[in-house]
Coordinates of C-alpha atoms and ligand atoms in Angstrom, one line a residue:
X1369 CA -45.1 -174.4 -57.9
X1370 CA -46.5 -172.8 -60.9
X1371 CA -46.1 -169.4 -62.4
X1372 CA -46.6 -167.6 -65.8
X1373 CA -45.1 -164.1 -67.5
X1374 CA -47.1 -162.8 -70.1
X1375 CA -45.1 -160.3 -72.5
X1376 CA -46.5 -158.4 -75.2
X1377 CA -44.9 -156.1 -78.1
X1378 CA -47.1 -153.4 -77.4
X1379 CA -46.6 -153.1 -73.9
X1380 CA -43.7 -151.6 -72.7
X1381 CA -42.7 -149.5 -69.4
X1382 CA -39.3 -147.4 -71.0
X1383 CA -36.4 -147.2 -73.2
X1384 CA -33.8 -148.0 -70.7
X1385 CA -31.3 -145.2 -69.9
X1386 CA -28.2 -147.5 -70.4
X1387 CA -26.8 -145.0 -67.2
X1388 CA -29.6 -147.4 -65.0
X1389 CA -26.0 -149.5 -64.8
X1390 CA -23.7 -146.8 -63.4
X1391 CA -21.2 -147.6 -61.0
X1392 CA -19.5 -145.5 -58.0
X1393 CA -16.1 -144.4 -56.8
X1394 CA -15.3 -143.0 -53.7
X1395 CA -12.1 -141.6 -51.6
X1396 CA -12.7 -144.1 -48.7
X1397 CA -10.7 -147.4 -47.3
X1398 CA -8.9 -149.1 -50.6
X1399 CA -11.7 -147.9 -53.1
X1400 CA -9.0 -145.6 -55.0
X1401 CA -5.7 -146.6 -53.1
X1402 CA -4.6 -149.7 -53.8
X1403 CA -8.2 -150.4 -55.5
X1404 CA -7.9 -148.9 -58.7
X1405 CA -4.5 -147.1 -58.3
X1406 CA -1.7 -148.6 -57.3
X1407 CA 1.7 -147.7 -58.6
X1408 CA 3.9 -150.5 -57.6
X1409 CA 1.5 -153.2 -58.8
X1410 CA 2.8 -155.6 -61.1
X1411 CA 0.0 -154.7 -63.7
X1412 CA 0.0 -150.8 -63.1
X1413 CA 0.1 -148.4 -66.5
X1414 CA 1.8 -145.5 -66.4
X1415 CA -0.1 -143.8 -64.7
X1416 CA -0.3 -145.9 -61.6
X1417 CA -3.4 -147.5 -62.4
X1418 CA -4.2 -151.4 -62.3
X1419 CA -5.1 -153.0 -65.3
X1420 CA -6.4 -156.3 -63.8
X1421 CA -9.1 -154.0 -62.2
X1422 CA -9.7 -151.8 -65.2
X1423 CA -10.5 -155.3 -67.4
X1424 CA -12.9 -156.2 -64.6
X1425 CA -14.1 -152.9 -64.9
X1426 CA -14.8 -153.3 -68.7
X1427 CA -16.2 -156.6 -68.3
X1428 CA -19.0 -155.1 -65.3
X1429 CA -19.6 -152.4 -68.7
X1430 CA -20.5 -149.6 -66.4
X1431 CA -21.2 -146.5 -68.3
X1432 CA -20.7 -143.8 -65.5
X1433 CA -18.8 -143.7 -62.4
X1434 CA -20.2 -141.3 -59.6
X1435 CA -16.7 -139.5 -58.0
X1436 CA -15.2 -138.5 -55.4
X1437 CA -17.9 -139.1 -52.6
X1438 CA -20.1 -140.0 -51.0
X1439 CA -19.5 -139.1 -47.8
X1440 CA -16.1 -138.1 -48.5
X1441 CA -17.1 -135.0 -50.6
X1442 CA -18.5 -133.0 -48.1
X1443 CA -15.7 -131.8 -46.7
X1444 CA -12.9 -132.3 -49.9
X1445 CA -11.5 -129.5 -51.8
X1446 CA -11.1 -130.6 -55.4
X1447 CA -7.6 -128.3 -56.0
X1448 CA -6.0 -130.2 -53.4
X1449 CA -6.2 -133.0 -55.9
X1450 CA -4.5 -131.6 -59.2
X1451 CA -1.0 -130.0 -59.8
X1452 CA 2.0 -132.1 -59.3
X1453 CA 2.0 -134.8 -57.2
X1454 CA 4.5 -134.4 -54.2
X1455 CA 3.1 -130.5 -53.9
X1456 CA -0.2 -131.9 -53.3
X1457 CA -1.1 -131.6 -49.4
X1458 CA -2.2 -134.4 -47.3
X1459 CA -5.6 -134.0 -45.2
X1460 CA -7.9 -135.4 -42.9
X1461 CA -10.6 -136.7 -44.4
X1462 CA -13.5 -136.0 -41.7
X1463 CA -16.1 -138.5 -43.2
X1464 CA -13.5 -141.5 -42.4
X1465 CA -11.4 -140.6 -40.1
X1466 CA -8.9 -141.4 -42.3
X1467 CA -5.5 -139.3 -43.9
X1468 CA -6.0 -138.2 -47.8
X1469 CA -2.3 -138.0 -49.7
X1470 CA -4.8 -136.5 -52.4
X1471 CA -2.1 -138.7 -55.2
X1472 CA -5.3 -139.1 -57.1
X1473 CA -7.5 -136.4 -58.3
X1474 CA -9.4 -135.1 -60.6
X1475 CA -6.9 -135.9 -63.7
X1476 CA -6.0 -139.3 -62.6
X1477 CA -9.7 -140.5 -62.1
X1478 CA -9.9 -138.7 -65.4
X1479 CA -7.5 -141.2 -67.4
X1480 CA -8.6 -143.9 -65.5
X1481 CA -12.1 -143.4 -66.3
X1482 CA -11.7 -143.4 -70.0
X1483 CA -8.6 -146.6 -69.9
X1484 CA -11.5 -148.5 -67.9
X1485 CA -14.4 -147.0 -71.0
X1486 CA -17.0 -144.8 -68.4
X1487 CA -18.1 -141.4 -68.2
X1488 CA -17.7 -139.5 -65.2
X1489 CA -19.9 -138.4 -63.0
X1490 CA -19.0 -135.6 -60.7
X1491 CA -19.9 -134.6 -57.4
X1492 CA -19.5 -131.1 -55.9
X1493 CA -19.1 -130.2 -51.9
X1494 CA -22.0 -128.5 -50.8
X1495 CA -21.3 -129.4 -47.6
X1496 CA -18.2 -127.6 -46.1
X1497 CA -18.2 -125.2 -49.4
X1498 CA -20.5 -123.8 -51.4
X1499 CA -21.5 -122.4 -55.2
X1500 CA -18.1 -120.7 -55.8
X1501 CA -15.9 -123.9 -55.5
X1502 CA -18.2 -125.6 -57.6
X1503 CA -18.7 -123.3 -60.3
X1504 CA -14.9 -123.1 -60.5
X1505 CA -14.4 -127.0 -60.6
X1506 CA -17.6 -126.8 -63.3
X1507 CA -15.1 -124.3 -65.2
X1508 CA -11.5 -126.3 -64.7
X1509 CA -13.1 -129.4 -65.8
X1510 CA -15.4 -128.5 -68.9
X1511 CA -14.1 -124.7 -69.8
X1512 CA -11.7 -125.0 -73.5
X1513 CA -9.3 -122.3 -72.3
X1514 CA -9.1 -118.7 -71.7
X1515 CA -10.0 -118.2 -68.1
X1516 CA -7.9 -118.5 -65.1
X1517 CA -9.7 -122.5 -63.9
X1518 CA -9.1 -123.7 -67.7
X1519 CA -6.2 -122.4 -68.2
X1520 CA -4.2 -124.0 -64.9
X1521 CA -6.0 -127.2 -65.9
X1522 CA -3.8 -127.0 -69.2
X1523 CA -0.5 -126.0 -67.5
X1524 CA -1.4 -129.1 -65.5
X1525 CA -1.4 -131.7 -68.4
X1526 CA -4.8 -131.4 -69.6
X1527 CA -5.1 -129.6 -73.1
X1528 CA -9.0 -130.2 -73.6
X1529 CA -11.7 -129.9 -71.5
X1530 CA -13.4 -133.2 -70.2
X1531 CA -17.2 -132.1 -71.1
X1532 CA -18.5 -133.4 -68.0
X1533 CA -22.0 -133.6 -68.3
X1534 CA -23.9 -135.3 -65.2
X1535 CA -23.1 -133.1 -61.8
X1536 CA -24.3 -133.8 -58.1
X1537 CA -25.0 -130.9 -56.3
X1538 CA -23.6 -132.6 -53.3
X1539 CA -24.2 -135.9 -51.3
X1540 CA -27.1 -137.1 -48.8
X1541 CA -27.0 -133.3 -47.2
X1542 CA -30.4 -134.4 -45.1
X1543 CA -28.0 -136.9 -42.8
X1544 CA -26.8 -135.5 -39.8
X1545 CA -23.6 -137.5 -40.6
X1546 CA -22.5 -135.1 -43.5
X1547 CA -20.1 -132.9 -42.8
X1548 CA -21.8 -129.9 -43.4
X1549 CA -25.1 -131.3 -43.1
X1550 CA -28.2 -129.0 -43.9
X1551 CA -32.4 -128.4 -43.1
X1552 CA -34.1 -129.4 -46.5
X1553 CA -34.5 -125.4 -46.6
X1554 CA -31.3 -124.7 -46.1
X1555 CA -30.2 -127.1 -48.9
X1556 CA -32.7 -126.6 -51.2
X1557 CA -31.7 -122.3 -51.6
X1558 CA -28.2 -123.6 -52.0
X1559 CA -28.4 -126.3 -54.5
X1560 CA -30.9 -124.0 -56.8
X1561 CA -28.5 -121.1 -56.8
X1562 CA -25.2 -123.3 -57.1
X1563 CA -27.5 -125.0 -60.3
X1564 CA -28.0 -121.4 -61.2
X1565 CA -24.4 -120.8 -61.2
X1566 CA -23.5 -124.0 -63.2
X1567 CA -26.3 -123.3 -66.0
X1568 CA -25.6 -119.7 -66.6
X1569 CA -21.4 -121.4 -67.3
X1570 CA -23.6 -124.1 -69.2
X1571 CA -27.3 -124.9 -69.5
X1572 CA -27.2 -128.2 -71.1
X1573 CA -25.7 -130.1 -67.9
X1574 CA -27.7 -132.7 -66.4
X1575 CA -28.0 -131.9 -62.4
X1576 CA -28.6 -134.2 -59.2
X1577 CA -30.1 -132.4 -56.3
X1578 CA -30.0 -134.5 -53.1
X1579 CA -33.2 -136.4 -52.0
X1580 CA -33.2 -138.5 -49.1
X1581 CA -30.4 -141.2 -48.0
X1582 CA -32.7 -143.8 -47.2
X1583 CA -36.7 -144.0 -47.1
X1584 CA -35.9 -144.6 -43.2
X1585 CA -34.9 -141.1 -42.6
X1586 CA -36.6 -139.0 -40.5
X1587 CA -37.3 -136.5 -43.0
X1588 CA -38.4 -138.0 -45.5
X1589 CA -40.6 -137.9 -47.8
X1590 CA -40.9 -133.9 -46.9
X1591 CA -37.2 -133.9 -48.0
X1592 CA -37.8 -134.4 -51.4
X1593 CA -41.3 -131.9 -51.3
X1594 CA -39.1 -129.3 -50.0
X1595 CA -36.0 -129.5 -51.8
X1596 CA -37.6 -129.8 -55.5
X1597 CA -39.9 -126.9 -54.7
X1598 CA -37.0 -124.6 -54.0
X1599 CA -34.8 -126.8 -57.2
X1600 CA -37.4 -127.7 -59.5
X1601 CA -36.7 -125.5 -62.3
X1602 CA -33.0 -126.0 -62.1
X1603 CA -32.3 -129.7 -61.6
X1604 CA -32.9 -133.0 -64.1
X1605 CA -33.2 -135.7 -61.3
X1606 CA -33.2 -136.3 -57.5
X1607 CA -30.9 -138.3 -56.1
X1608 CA -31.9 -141.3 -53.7
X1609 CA -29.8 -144.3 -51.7
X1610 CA -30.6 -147.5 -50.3
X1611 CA -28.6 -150.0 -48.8
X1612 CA -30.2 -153.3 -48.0
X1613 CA -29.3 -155.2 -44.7
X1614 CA -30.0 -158.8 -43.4
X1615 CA -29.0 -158.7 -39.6
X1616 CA -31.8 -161.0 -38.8
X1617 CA -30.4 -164.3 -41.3
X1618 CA -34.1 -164.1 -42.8
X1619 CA -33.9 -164.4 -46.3
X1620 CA -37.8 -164.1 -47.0
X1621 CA -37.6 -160.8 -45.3
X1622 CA -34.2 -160.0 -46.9
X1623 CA -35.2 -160.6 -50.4
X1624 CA -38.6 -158.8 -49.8
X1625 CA -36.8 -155.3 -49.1
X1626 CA -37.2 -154.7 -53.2
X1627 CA -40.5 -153.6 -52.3
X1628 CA -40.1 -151.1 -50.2
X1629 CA -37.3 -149.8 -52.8
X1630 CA -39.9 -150.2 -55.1
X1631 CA -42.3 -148.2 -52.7
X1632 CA -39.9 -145.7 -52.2
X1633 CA -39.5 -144.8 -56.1
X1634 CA -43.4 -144.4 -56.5
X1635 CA -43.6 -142.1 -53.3
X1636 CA -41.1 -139.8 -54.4
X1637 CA -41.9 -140.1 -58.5
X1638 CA -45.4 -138.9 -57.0
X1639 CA -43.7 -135.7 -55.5
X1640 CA -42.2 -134.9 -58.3
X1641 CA -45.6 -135.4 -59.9
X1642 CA -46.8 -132.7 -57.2
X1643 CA -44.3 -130.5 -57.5
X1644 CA -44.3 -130.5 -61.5
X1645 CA -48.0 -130.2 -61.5
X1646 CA -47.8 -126.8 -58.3
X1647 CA -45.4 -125.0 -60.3
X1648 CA -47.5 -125.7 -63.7
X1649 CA -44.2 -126.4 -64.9
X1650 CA -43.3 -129.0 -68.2
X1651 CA -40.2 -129.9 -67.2
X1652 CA -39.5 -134.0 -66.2
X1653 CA -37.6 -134.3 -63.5
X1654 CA -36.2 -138.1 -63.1
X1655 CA -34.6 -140.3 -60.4
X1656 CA -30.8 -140.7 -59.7
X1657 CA -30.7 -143.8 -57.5
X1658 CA -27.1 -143.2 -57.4
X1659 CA -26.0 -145.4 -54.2
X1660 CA -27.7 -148.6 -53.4
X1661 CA -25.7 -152.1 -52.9
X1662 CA -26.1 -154.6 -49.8
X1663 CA -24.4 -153.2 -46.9
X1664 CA -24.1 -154.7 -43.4
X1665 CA -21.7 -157.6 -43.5
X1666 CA -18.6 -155.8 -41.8
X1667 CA -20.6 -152.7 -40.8
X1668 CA -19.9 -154.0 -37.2
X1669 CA -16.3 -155.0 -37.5
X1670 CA -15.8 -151.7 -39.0
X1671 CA -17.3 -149.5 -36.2
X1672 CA -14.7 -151.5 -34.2
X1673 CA -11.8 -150.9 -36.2
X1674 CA -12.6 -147.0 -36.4
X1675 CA -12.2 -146.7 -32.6
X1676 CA -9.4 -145.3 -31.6
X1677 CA -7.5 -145.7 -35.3
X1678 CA -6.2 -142.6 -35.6
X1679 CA -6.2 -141.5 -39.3
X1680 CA -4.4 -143.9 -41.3
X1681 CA -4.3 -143.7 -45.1
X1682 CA -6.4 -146.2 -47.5
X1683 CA -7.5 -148.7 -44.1
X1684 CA -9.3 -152.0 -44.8
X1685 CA -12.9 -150.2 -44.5
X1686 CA -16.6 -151.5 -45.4
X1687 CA -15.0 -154.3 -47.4
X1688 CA -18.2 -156.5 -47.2
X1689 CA -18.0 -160.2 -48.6
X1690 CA -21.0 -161.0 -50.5
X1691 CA -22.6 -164.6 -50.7
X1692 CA -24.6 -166.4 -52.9
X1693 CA -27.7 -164.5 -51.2
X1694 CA -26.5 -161.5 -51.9
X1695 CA -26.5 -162.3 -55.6
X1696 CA -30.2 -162.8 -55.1
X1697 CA -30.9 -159.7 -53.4
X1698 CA -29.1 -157.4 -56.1
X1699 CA -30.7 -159.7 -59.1
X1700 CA -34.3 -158.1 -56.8
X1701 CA -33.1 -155.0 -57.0
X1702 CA -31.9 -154.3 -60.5
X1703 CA -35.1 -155.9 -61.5
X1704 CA -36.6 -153.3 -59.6
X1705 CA -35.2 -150.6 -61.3
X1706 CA -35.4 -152.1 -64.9
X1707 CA -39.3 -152.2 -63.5
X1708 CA -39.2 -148.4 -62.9
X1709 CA -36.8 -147.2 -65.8
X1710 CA -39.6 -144.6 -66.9
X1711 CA -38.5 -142.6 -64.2
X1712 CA -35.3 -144.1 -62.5
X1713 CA -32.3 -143.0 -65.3
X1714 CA -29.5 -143.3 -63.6
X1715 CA -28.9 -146.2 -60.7
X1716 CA -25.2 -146.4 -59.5
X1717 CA -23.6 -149.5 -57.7
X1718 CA -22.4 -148.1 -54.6
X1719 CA -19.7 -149.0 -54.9
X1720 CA -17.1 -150.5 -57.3
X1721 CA -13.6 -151.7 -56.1
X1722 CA -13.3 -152.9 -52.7
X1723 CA -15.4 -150.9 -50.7
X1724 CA -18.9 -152.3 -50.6
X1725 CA -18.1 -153.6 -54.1
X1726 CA -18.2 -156.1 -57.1
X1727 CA -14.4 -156.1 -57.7
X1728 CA -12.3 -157.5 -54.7
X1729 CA -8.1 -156.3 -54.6
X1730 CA -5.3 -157.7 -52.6
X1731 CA -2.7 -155.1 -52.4
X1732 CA 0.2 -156.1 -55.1
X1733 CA -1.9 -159.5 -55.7
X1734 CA -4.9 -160.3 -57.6
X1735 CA -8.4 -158.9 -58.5
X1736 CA -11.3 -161.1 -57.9
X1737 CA -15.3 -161.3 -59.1
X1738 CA -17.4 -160.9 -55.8
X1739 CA -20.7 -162.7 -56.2
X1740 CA -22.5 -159.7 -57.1
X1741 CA -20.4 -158.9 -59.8
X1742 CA -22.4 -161.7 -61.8
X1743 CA -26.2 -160.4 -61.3
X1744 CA -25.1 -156.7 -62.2
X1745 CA -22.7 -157.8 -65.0
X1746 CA -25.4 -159.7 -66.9
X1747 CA -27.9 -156.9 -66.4
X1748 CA -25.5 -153.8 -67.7
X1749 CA -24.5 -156.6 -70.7
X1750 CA -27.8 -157.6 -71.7
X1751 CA -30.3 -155.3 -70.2
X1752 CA -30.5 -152.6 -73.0
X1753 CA -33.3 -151.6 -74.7
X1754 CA -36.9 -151.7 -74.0
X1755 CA -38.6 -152.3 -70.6
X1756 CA -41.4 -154.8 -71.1
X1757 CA -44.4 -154.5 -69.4
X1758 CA -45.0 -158.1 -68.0
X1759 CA -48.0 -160.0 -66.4
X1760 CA -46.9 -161.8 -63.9
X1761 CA -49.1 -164.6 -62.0
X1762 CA -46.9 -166.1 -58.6
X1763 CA -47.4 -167.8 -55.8
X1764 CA -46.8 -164.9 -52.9
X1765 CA -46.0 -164.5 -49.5
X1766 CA -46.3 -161.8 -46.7
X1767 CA -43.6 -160.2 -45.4
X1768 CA -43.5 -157.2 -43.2
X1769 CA -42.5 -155.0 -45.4
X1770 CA -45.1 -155.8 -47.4
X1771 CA -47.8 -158.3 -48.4
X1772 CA -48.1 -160.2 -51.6
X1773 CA -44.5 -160.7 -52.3
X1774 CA -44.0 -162.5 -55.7
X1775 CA -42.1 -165.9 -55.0
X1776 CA -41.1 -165.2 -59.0
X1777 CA -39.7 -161.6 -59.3
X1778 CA -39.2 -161.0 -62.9
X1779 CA -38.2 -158.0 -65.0
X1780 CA -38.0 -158.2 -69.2
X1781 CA -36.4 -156.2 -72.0
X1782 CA -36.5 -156.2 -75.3
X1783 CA -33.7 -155.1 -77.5
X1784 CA -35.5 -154.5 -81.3
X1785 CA -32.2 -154.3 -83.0
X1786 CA -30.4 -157.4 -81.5
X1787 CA -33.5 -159.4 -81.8
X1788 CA -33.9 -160.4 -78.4
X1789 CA -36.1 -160.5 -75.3
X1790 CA -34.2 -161.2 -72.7
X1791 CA -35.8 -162.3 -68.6
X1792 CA -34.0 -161.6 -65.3
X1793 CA -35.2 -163.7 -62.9
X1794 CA -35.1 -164.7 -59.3
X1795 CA -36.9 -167.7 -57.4
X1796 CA -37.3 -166.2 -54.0
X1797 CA -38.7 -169.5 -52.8
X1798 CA -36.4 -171.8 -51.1
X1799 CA -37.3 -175.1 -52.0
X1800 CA -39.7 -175.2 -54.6
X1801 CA -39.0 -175.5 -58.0
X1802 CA -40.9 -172.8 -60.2
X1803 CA -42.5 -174.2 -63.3
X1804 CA -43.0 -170.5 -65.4
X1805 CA -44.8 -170.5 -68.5
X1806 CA -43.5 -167.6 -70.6
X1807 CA -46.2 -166.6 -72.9
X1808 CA -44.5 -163.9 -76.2
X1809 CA -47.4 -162.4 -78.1
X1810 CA -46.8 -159.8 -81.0
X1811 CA -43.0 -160.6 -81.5
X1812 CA -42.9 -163.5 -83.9
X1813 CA -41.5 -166.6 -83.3
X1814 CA -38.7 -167.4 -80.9
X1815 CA -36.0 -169.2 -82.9
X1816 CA -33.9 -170.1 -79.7
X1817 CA -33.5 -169.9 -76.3
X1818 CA -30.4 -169.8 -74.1
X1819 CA -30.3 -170.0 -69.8
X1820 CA -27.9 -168.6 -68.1
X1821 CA -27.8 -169.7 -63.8
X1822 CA -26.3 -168.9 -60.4
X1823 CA -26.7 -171.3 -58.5
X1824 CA -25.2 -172.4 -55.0
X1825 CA -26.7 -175.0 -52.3
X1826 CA -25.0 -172.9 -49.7
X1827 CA -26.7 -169.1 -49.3
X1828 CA -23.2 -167.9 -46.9
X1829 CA -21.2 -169.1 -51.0
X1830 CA -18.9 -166.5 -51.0
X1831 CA -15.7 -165.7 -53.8
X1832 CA -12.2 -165.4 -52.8
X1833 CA -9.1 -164.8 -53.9
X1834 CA -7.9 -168.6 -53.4
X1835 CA -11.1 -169.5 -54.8
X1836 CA -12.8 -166.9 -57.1
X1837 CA -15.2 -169.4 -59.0
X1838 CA -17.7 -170.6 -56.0
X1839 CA -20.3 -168.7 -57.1
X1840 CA -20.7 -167.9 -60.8
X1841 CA -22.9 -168.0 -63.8
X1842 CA -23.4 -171.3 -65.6
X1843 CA -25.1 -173.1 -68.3
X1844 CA -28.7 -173.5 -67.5
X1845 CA -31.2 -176.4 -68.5
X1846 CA -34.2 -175.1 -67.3
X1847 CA -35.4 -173.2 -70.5
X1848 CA -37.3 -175.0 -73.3
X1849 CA -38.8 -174.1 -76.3
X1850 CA -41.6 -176.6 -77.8
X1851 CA -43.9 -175.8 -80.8
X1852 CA -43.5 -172.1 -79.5
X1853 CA -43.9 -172.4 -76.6
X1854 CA -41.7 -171.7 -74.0
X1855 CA -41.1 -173.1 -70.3
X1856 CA -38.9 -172.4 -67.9
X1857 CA -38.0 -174.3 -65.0
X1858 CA -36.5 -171.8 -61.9
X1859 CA -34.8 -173.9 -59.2
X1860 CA -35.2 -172.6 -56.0
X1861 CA -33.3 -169.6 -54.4
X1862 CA -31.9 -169.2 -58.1
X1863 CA -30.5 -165.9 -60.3
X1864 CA -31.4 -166.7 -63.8
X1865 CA -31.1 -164.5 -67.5
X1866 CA -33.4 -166.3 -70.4
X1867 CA -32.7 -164.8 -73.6
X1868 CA -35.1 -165.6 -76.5
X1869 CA -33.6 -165.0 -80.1
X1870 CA -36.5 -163.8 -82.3
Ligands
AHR234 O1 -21.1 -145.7 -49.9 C1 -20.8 -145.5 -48.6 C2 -21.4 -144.2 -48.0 O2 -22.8 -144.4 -47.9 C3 -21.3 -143.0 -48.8 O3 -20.2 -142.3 -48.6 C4 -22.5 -142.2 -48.3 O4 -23.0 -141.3 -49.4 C5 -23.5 -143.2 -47.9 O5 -24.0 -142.9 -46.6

């Protein structure tokens, strides 16, 4: 099979926000307890954290971490979470079921954020609380001193402020699940005068109204309509989430849900397009994708293990174990959003440590590389800079989530400073070979060219703890370079990154 990518110079989609690689933390099964904090672990610093995660954490180079929730926010009161430790209450955490010794909050995630080199990204509840609590944790976290919310935060340990500047006004208040859950209407007065609140403390922070948790939801696309026409003036993106399932063991269909993500960003940038254009207004609002990951492997198992569980603290909970397809399916989806980086800014894994995640603990053990640490590890490394807009002739195939499904789905970016172009590709065919002719006009000649591959003959490849290098990047050979002109050769159901040196 036969394919070619035609790049340009002149032709580019978007700088890329480098905050298209963000990551997310939640309250929920081992995410934070015994993820990233665990005291008595041979490799904790002093304050409790663990350092095996926070190097794997560095070497993912995730620039933002959303925090505390997800799910877990809409019911959580942030000054639960700060003061001394054995004075901080326990709760019940309704969006688990589960018991919250609140031993980390906001200053721990704080320190941990900056040992593991990531802004933070904070949520507020707008689900169980409303515009006062959130102003107040605004002020306690980004206030230098001389109020009453500042001030406690330096009797606490903290002299300076932490400048937080990316906020969600909440999390996915359009499902019925959220504690606290809310009519677009409803939400939309809320968020705008809680963003009210927040800009007359500060103007210049960056806000994240709520769209939609899935493009399946009943209410969407009216969601976003509604919500940005009572927001639009106060907010900098919309948030949207997508998790991808394969209940059905077809990859073809699997790896052809990019599309309707895909879909899904041009439907709601077009409302924002509406809604900019009804209000005559000059402000660009962008896209938060900040939860989307595979999510279905234990999603059973889990239901099971919720029933009657009572509410323990830090359970085993949505700890999915990716496989080689997986890595596939998130090399689609990154590619998707690289694609769409003029309007999606900010993407966040969802999430990072344990919990639907990249980075695998074992309590007092080790920290392991799921597969899909690879895919988004050499995208946040390497895929900075420019979007390229590429021409791109495949072979395709129907699916029915949509028609004329590229076989080779391909996303570029150039990086003017390094010198680089650099090509994330996926093969979604799974047996032929794709011979791709990479045609570069307008950048000079390519000096060199270097091919990175996953590669498994087994789709169910997954990565464990007794053996964490099944799956995992290697050498390629299926990149040449001859007389200029470059060829590469995509096995099938492969993950590949070509980087041409200019
Ligand atoms: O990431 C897991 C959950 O998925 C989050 O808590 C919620 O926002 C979403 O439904």
């Amino acid at each position: 099979m036969k394919a070619r990518v035609t790049a340009h110079e002149r032709y580019s989609i978007s700088e890329i926000d480098k905050r298209l690689y963000g990551s997310f933390l939640e309250h929920l099964g081992r995410a934070v307890y015994t993820g990233i904090y665990e005291p008595d672990h041979p490799t904790a610093d002093a304050n409790g954290m663990r350092q095996d995660v926070i190097d794997l954490v560095k070497e993912i180079d995730t620039p933002i971490c959303r925090y505390p929730g997800g799910n877990f926010v809409s019911a959580y009161n942030w000054e639960d979470g700060i003061g001394p430790k054995k004075d901080r209450p326990t709760r019940l955490d309704l969006a688990w079921h589960t018991s919250e010794s609140n031993h980390v909050g906001i200053h721990e995630f704080a320190d941990w954020a900056e040992a593991a080199g990531t802004e933070m990204m904070l949520a507020v509840n707008l689900g169980s609380r409303d515009l006062d609590a959130a102003r107040n944790f605004v002020e306690y976290v980004n206030h230098p001193g001389g109020s009453y919310w500042s001030d406690l935060r330096k009797s606490n340990g903290r002299a300076d402020p932490w400048d937080v500047k990316l906020w969600c006004l909440g999390n996915e208040m359009d499902g019925p699940w959220q504690v606290g859950h809310k009519s677009a209407v409803e939400y939309g007065h809320l968020a705008n005068e809680t963003a009210k609140a927040i800009r007359a403390f500060d103007n210049s922070l960056e806000l994240v109204v709520c769209g939609s948790s899935h493009s399946n939801m009943p209410t969407y696309p009216q969601w976003e309509s509604t919500v940005l026409d009572a927001t639009y003036d106060q907010v900098d993106h919309i948030s949207l989430h997508m998790y991808f399932e394969n209940y059905e063991k077809n990859t073809a269909e699997f790896l052809a849900l990019s599309e309707k993500l895909d879909a899904y960003i041009g439907t709601v940038s077009g409302i924002i397009d509406y809604v900019k254009a009804k209000k005559r207004s000059k402000r660009n609002v962008t896209i938060s994708f900040d939860e989307w990951n595979v999510w279905y492997h234990e999603r059973e198992a889990d239901q099971e293990r919720m029933k009657n569980w009572g509410w323990p603290h830090a359970p085993v909970l949505l700890e999915d174990i990716y496989n080689f397809e997986d890595v596939l399916q998130v090399g689609c989806i990154l590619n998707t959003f690289i694609r769409r980086s003029d309007v999606v800014k900010i993407a966040c894994i969802a999430q990072l440590v344990n919990v639907i995640a990249p980075i695998m603990t074992a309590p007092g053990g080790g920290a392991w590389r799921q597969t899909i640490f690879y895919p988004f590890m050499l995208a946040s490394r390497h895929g900075r800079g420019t979007a390229m807009q590429l021409s791109v002739d495949s072979p395709t195939y129907d699916a029915s989530v949509a028609s004329g499904v590229k076989y080779l789905d391909v996303s570029g970016v150039h990086d003017a400073d390094a010198g680089t172009l650099t090509f994330f590709i996926v093969n979604r065919h799974g047996t032929e070979e794709i011979e791709t002719d990479m045609v570069l006009e307008g950048f000079g000649a390519a000096k060199s060219v270097d091919h990175t591959l996953i590669q498994h003959d087994d789709l169910e490849a997954v990565n464990t703890a007794d053996k964490p290098h099944n799956v995992e990047p290697r050498p390629g050979k299926g990149a040449s370079l001859a007389n200029g002109k470059l060829t590469v050769k995509v096995p099938p159901y492969s993950y590949s990154m070509v980087r041409v040196s200019l």
